[in-house]
Coordinates of C-alpha atoms in Angstrom, one line a residue:
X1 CA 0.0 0.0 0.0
X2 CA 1.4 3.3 -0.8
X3 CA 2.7 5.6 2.0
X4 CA 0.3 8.9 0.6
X5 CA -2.8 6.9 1.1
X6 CA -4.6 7.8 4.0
X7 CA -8.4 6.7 5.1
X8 CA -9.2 3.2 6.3
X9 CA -6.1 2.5 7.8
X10 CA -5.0 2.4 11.2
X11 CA -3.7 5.4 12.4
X12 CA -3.6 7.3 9.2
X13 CA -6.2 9.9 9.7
X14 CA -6.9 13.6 8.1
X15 CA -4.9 15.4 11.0
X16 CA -2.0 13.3 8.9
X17 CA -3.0 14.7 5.5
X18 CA -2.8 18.0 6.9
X19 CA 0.2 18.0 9.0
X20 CA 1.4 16.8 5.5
X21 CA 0.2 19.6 3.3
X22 CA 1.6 22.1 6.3
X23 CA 5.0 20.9 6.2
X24 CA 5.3 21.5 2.3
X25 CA 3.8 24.6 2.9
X26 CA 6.0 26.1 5.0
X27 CA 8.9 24.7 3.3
X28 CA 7.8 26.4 0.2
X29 CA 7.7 29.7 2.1
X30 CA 11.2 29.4 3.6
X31 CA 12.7 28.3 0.2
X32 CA 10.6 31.2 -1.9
X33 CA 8.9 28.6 -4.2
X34 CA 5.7 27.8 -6.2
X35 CA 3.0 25.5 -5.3
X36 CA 0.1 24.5 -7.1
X37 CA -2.9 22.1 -5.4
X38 CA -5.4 20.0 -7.3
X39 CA -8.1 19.1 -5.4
X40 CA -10.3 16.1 -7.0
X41 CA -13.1 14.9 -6.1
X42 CA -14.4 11.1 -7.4
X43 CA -18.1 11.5 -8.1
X44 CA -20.0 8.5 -6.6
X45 CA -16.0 6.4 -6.3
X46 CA -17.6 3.7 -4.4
X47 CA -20.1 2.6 -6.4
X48 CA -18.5 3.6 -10.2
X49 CA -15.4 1.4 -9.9
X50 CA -15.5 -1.7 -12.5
X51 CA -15.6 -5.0 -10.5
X52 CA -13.2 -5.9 -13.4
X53 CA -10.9 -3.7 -12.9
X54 CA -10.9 -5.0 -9.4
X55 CA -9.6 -8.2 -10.4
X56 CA -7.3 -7.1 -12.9
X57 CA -5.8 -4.8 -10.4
X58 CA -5.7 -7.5 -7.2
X59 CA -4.1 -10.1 -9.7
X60 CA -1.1 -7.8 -10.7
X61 CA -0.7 -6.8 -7.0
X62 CA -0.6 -10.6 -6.0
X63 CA -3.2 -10.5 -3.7
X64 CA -4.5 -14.9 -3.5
X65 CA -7.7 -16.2 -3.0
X66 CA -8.9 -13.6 -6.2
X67 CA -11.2 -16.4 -7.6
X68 CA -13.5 -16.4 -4.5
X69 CA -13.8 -13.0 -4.4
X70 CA -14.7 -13.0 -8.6
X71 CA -17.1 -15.5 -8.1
X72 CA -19.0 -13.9 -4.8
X73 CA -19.4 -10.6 -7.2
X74 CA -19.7 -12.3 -9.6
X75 CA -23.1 -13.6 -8.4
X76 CA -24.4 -10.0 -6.8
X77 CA -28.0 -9.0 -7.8
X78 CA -30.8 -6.5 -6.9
X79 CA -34.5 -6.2 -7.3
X80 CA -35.7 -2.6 -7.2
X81 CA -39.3 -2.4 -5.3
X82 CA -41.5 0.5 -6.6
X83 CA -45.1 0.2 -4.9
X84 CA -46.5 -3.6 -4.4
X85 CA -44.4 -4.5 -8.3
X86 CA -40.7 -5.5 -8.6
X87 CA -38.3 -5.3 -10.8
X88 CA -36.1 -8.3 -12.7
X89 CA -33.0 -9.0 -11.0
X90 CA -30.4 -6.7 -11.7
X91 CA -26.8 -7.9 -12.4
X92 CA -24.4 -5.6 -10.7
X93 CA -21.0 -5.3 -12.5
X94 CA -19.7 -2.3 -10.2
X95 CA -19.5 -1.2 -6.9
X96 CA -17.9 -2.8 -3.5
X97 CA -20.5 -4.4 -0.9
X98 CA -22.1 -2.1 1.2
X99 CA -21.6 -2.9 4.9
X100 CA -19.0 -5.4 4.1
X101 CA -15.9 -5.3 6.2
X102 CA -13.5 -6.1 3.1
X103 CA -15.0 -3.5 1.2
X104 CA -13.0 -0.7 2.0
X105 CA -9.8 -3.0 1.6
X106 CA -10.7 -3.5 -1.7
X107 CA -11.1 0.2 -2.5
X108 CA -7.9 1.1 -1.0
X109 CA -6.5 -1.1 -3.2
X110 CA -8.0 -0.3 -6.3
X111 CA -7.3 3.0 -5.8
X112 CA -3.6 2.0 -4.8
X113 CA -2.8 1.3 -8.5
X114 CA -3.9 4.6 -9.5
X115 CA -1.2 6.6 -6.8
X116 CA 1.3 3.8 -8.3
X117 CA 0.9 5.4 -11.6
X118 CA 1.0 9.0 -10.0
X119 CA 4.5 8.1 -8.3
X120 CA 5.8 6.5 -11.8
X121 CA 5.3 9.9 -13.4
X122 CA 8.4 11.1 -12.1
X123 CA 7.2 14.6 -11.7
X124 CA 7.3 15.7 -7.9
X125 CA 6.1 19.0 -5.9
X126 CA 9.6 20.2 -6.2
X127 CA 10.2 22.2 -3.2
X128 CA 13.5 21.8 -1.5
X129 CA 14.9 20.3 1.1
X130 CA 11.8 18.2 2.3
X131 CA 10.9 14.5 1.0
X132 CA 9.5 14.5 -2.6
X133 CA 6.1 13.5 -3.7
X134 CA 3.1 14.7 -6.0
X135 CA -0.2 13.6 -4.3
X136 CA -1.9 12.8 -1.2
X137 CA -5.2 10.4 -0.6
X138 CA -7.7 10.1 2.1
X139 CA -10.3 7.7 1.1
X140 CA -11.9 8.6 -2.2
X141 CA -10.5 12.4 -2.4
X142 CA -7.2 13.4 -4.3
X143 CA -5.1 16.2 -3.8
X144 CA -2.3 17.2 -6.5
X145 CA 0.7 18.8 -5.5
X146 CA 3.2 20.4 -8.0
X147 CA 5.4 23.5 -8.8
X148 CA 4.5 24.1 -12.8
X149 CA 1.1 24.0 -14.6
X150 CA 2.6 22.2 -16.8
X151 CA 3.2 19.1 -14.5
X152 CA 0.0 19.7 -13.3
X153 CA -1.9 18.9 -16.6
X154 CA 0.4 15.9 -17.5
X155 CA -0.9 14.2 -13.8
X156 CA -4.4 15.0 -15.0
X157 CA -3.8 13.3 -18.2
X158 CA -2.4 10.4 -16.4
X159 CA -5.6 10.6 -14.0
X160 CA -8.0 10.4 -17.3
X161 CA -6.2 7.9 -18.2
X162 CA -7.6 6.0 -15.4
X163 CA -10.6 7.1 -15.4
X164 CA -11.4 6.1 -18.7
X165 CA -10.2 2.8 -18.0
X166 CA -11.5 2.0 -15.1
X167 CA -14.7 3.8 -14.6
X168 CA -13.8 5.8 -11.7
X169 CA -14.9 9.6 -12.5
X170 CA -13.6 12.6 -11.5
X171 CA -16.2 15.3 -10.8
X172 CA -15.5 18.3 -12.2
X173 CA -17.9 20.5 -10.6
X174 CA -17.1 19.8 -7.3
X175 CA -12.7 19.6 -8.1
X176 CA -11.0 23.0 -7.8
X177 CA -7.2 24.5 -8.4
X178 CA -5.0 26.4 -6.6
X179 CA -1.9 28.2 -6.1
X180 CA 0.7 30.7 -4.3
X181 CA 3.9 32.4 -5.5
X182 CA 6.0 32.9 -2.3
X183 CA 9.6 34.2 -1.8
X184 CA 11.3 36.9 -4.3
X185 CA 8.2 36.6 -7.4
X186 CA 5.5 37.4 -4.0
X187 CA 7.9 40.5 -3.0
X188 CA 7.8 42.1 -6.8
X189 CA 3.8 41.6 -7.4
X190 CA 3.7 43.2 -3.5
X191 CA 5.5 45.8 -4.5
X192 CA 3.2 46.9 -7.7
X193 CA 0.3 46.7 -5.0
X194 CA 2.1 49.1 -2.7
X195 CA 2.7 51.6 -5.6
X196 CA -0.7 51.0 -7.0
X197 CA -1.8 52.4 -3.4
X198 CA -0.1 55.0 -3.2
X199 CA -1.0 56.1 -6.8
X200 CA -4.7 55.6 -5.6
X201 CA -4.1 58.0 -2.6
X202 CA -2.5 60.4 -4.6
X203 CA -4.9 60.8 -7.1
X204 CA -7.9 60.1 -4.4
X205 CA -10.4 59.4 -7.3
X206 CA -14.1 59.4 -7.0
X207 CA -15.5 57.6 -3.7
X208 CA -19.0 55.7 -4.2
X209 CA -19.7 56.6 -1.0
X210 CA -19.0 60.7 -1.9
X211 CA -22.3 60.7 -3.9
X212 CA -24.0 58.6 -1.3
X213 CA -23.4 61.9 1.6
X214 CA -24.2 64.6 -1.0
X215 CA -27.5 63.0 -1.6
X216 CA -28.2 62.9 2.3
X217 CA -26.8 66.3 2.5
X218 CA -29.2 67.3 -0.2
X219 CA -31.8 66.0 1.7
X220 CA -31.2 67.3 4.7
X221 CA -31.2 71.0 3.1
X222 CA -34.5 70.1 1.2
X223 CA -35.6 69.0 4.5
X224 CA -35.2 72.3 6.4
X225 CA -36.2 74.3 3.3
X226 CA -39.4 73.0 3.8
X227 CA -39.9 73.3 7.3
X228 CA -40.7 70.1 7.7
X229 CA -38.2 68.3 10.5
X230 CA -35.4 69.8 12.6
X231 CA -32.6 67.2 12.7
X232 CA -29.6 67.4 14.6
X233 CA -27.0 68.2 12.5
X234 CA -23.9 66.3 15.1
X235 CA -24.7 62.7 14.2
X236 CA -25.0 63.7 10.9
X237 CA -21.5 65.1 10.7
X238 CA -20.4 62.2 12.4
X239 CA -21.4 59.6 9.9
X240 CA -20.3 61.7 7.5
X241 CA -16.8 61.4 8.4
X242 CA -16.7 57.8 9.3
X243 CA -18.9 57.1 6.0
X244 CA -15.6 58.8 4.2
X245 CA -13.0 57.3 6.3
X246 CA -14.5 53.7 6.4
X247 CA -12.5 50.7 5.8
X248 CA -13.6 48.0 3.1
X249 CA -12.8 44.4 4.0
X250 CA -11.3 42.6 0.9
X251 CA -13.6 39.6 -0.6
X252 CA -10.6 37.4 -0.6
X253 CA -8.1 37.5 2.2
X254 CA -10.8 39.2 4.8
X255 CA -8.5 41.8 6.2
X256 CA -9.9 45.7 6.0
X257 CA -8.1 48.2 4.7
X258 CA -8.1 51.6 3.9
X259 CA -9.6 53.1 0.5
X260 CA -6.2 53.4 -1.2
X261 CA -5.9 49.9 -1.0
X262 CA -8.4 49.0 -3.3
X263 CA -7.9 48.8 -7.5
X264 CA -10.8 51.1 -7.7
X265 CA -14.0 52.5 -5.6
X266 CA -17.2 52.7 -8.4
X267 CA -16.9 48.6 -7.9
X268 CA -18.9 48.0 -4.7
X269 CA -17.0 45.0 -3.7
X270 CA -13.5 44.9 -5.0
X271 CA -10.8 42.7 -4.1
X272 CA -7.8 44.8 -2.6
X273 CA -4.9 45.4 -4.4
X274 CA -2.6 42.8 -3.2
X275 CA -4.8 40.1 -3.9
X276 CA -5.0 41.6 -7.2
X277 CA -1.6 41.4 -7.6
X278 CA -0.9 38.2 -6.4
X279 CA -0.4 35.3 -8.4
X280 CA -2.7 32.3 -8.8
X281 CA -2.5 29.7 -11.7
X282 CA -4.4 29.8 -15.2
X283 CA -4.5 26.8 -17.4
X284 CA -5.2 23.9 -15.8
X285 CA -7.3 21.5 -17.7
X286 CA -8.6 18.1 -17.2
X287 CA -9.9 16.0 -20.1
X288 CA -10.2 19.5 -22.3
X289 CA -12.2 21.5 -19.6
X290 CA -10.3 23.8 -17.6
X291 CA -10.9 23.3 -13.8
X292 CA -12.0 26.3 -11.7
X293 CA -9.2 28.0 -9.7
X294 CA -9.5 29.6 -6.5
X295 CA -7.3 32.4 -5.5
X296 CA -4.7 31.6 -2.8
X297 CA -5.4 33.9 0.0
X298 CA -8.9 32.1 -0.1
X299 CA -9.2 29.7 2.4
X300 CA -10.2 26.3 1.4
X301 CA -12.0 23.5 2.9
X302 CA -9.8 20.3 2.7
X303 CA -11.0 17.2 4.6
X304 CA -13.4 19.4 7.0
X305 CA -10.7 21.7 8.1
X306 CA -10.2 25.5 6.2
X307 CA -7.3 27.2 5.3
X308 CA -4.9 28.8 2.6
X309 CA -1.9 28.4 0.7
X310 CA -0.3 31.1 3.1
X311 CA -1.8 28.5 6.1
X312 CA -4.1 31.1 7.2
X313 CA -6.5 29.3 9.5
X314 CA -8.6 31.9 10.5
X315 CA -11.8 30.8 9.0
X316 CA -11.4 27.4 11.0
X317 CA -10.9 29.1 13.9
X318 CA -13.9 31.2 14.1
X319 CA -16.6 29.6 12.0
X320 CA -15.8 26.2 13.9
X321 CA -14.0 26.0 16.8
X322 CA -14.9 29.2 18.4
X323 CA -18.2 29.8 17.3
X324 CA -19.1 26.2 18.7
X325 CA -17.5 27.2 22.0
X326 CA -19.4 30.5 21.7
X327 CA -23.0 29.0 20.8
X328 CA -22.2 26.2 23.6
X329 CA -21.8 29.4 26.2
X330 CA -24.8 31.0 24.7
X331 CA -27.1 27.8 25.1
X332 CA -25.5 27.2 29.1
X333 CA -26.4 30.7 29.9
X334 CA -30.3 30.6 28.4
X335 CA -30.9 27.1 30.5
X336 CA -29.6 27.9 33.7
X337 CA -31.8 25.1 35.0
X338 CA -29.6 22.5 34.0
X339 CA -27.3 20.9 36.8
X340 CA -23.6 21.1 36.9
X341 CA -22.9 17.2 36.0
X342 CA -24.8 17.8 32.7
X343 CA -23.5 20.9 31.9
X344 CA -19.9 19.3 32.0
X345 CA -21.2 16.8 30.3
X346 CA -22.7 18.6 27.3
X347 CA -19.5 20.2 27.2
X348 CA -17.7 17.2 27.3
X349 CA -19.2 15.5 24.5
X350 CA -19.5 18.3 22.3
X351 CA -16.6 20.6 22.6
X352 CA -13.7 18.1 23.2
X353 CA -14.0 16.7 19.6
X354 CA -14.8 20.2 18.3
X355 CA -10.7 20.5 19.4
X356 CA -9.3 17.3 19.0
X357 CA -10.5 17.1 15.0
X358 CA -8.9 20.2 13.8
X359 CA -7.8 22.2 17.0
X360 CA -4.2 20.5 17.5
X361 CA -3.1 21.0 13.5
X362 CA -4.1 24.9 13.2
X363 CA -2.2 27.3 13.8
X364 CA -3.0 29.2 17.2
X365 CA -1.9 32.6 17.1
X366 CA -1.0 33.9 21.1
X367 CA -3.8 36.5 20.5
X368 CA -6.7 33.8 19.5
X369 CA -5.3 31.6 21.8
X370 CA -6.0 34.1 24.7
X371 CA -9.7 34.8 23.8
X372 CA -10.5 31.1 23.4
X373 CA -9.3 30.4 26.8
X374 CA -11.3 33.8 28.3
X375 CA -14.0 32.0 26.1
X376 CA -14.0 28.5 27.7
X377 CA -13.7 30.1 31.4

């Protein structure tokens, strides 16, 4: 069995996976290079796979006692019930047994030949100084790792490949791309943000939100012309200025920032200039159809746990972990009739795998660290 196939196997879980993609990560941030992840997703994998290919696959891995496993699949039916009729028996040709013990043995192992072929491309993820390899598994999803979009669209050939042979399809839908530059190529594209910026302050174009307080100021003075309301002129004033010196919060990375930092203000929701700037692959294509690519500083959800390609795990941190805690301190505090042994208990069986799943492979800066102890006390 190969050593990046994780998911039904003992002690090979998704923390694994992750701590695997982290360590790549930050390898490629200390040695300035490019990585590039494919994430695929199998569309129904356990019930697509040829029961041919099974065989043809266990045979060339040596596995004995093949026969008896051809002949008990061999033999699999189904009648479909619609109403009081039923169908003719069905002969199944695909798909492992469902609730059967060897089943995801046998997956594992079809799949196995499939990461074989990945290896025997030759083409690795390329960053230095840190144990080379091009993919990682966890049951039936498939992450890519590579330095070039060129290598990238070779292992999707090789995946088609597979898929047409086999049966096994790869949704395309639901299977994304993405990507960061880090090191010397980040510090140039950072740079034409910063004097973007600064051209944007300089010239300190037109402000959607300058037409927005003229036509309230117009208002007001139609208002008063009138004789119709006094308003109080101080909270006006005060939005006002706040209105013009608001920060926007970038679509991509989350962070607010001042006006200047954005490629332009007519656009009501822009992305700031750095994540303009920032480079993200283009290209990628699998069986002719170019996959959809997600920008870098977006945080993706990878086995149940989110985070980016600069391991920014800030959405997993408050959507997930401290939300829960939050809602769980929320729900304690509306039901004060509840006794102390169940309280602890509630807490015990709910937030204690909240933190073991993905609390122990995020990163915890001190700050967030601080307010989710002040949260649990």
């Amino acid at each position: 069995m190969e050593g990046s196939k994780y998911g039904f196997r003992a002690h090979r879980g998704v923390q694994m996976v992750i701590q695997r993609a982290h360590w790549v990560q930050q390898q490629a941030m200390k040695e300035s290079g490019t990585l590039i992840r494919i994430d695929l997703d199998f569309k129904n994998a356990f019930h697509s796979a040829g029961n041919s290919c099974f065989w043809a696959i266990l045979r060339g891995l040596g596995v004995p006692d093949v026969d008896f496993l051809e002949d008990l699949y061999g033999k699999s039916w189904m009648k479909i019930t619609v109403g009081t009729g039923c169908s003719a028996p069905i002969q199944l040709d695909t798909e492992t047994v469902q609730g059967s013990v060897l089943s995801p043995l046998l997956f594992d192992l079809f799949l196995n030949a499939l990461l074989r072929l990945l290896d025997a491309t030759g083409i690795k993820h390329g960053i230095k100084r840190t144990p080379q390899w091009n993919h990682a598994a966890f049951a039936d999803d498939l992450s890519i790792y590579v330095c070039t979009v060129r290598d990238a669209n070779k292992i999707l050939d090789v995946i088609h490949e597979f898929e047409s042979w086999s049966g096994l399809w790869i949704s395309i839908p639901k299977s994304l791309a993405t990507g960061a530059m880090y090191g010397t190529g980040m510090e140039i594209r950072q740079e034409g943000a910063k004097a973007d910026a600064a051209k944007r302050k300089r010239d300190a174009g037109p402000d959607i939100l300058k037409l927005q307080i003229q036509a309230l100021g117009a208002m007001d003075e139609a208002l008063d012309a009138n004789n119709i309301a006094k308003l109080s002129t101080k909270g006006q004033e005060a939005w006002r200025i706040n209105s013009a010196t608001m920060y926007r919060q970038c679509p991509i990375c989350n962070i607010k920032k001042g006006n200047c930092h954005f490629p332009t203000k007519l656009h009501l929701n822009p992305p700031c200039l750095e994540c303009k700037h920032a480079w993200k692959p283009s290209g990628i294509k699998f069986s002719r159809t170019s996959l959809k690519v997600i920008h870098g500083k977006t945080p993706i959800r990878l086995l149940g746990i989110r985070y980016n390609m600069w391991l920014d795990s800030t959405a997993q941190r408050h959507y997930v972990v401290m939300d829960g805690i939050t809602d769980m301190a929320c729900f304690l505090r509306k039901n004060r009739d509840i006794s102390i042994e169940n309280r602890l208990r509630l807490i015990e069986c709910t937030l204690a795998p909240l933190l073991a799943f993905s609390g122990l492979v995020i990163i915890w800066p001190e700050k967030e660290f601080k307010r989710l102890t002040a949260t649990f006390v």
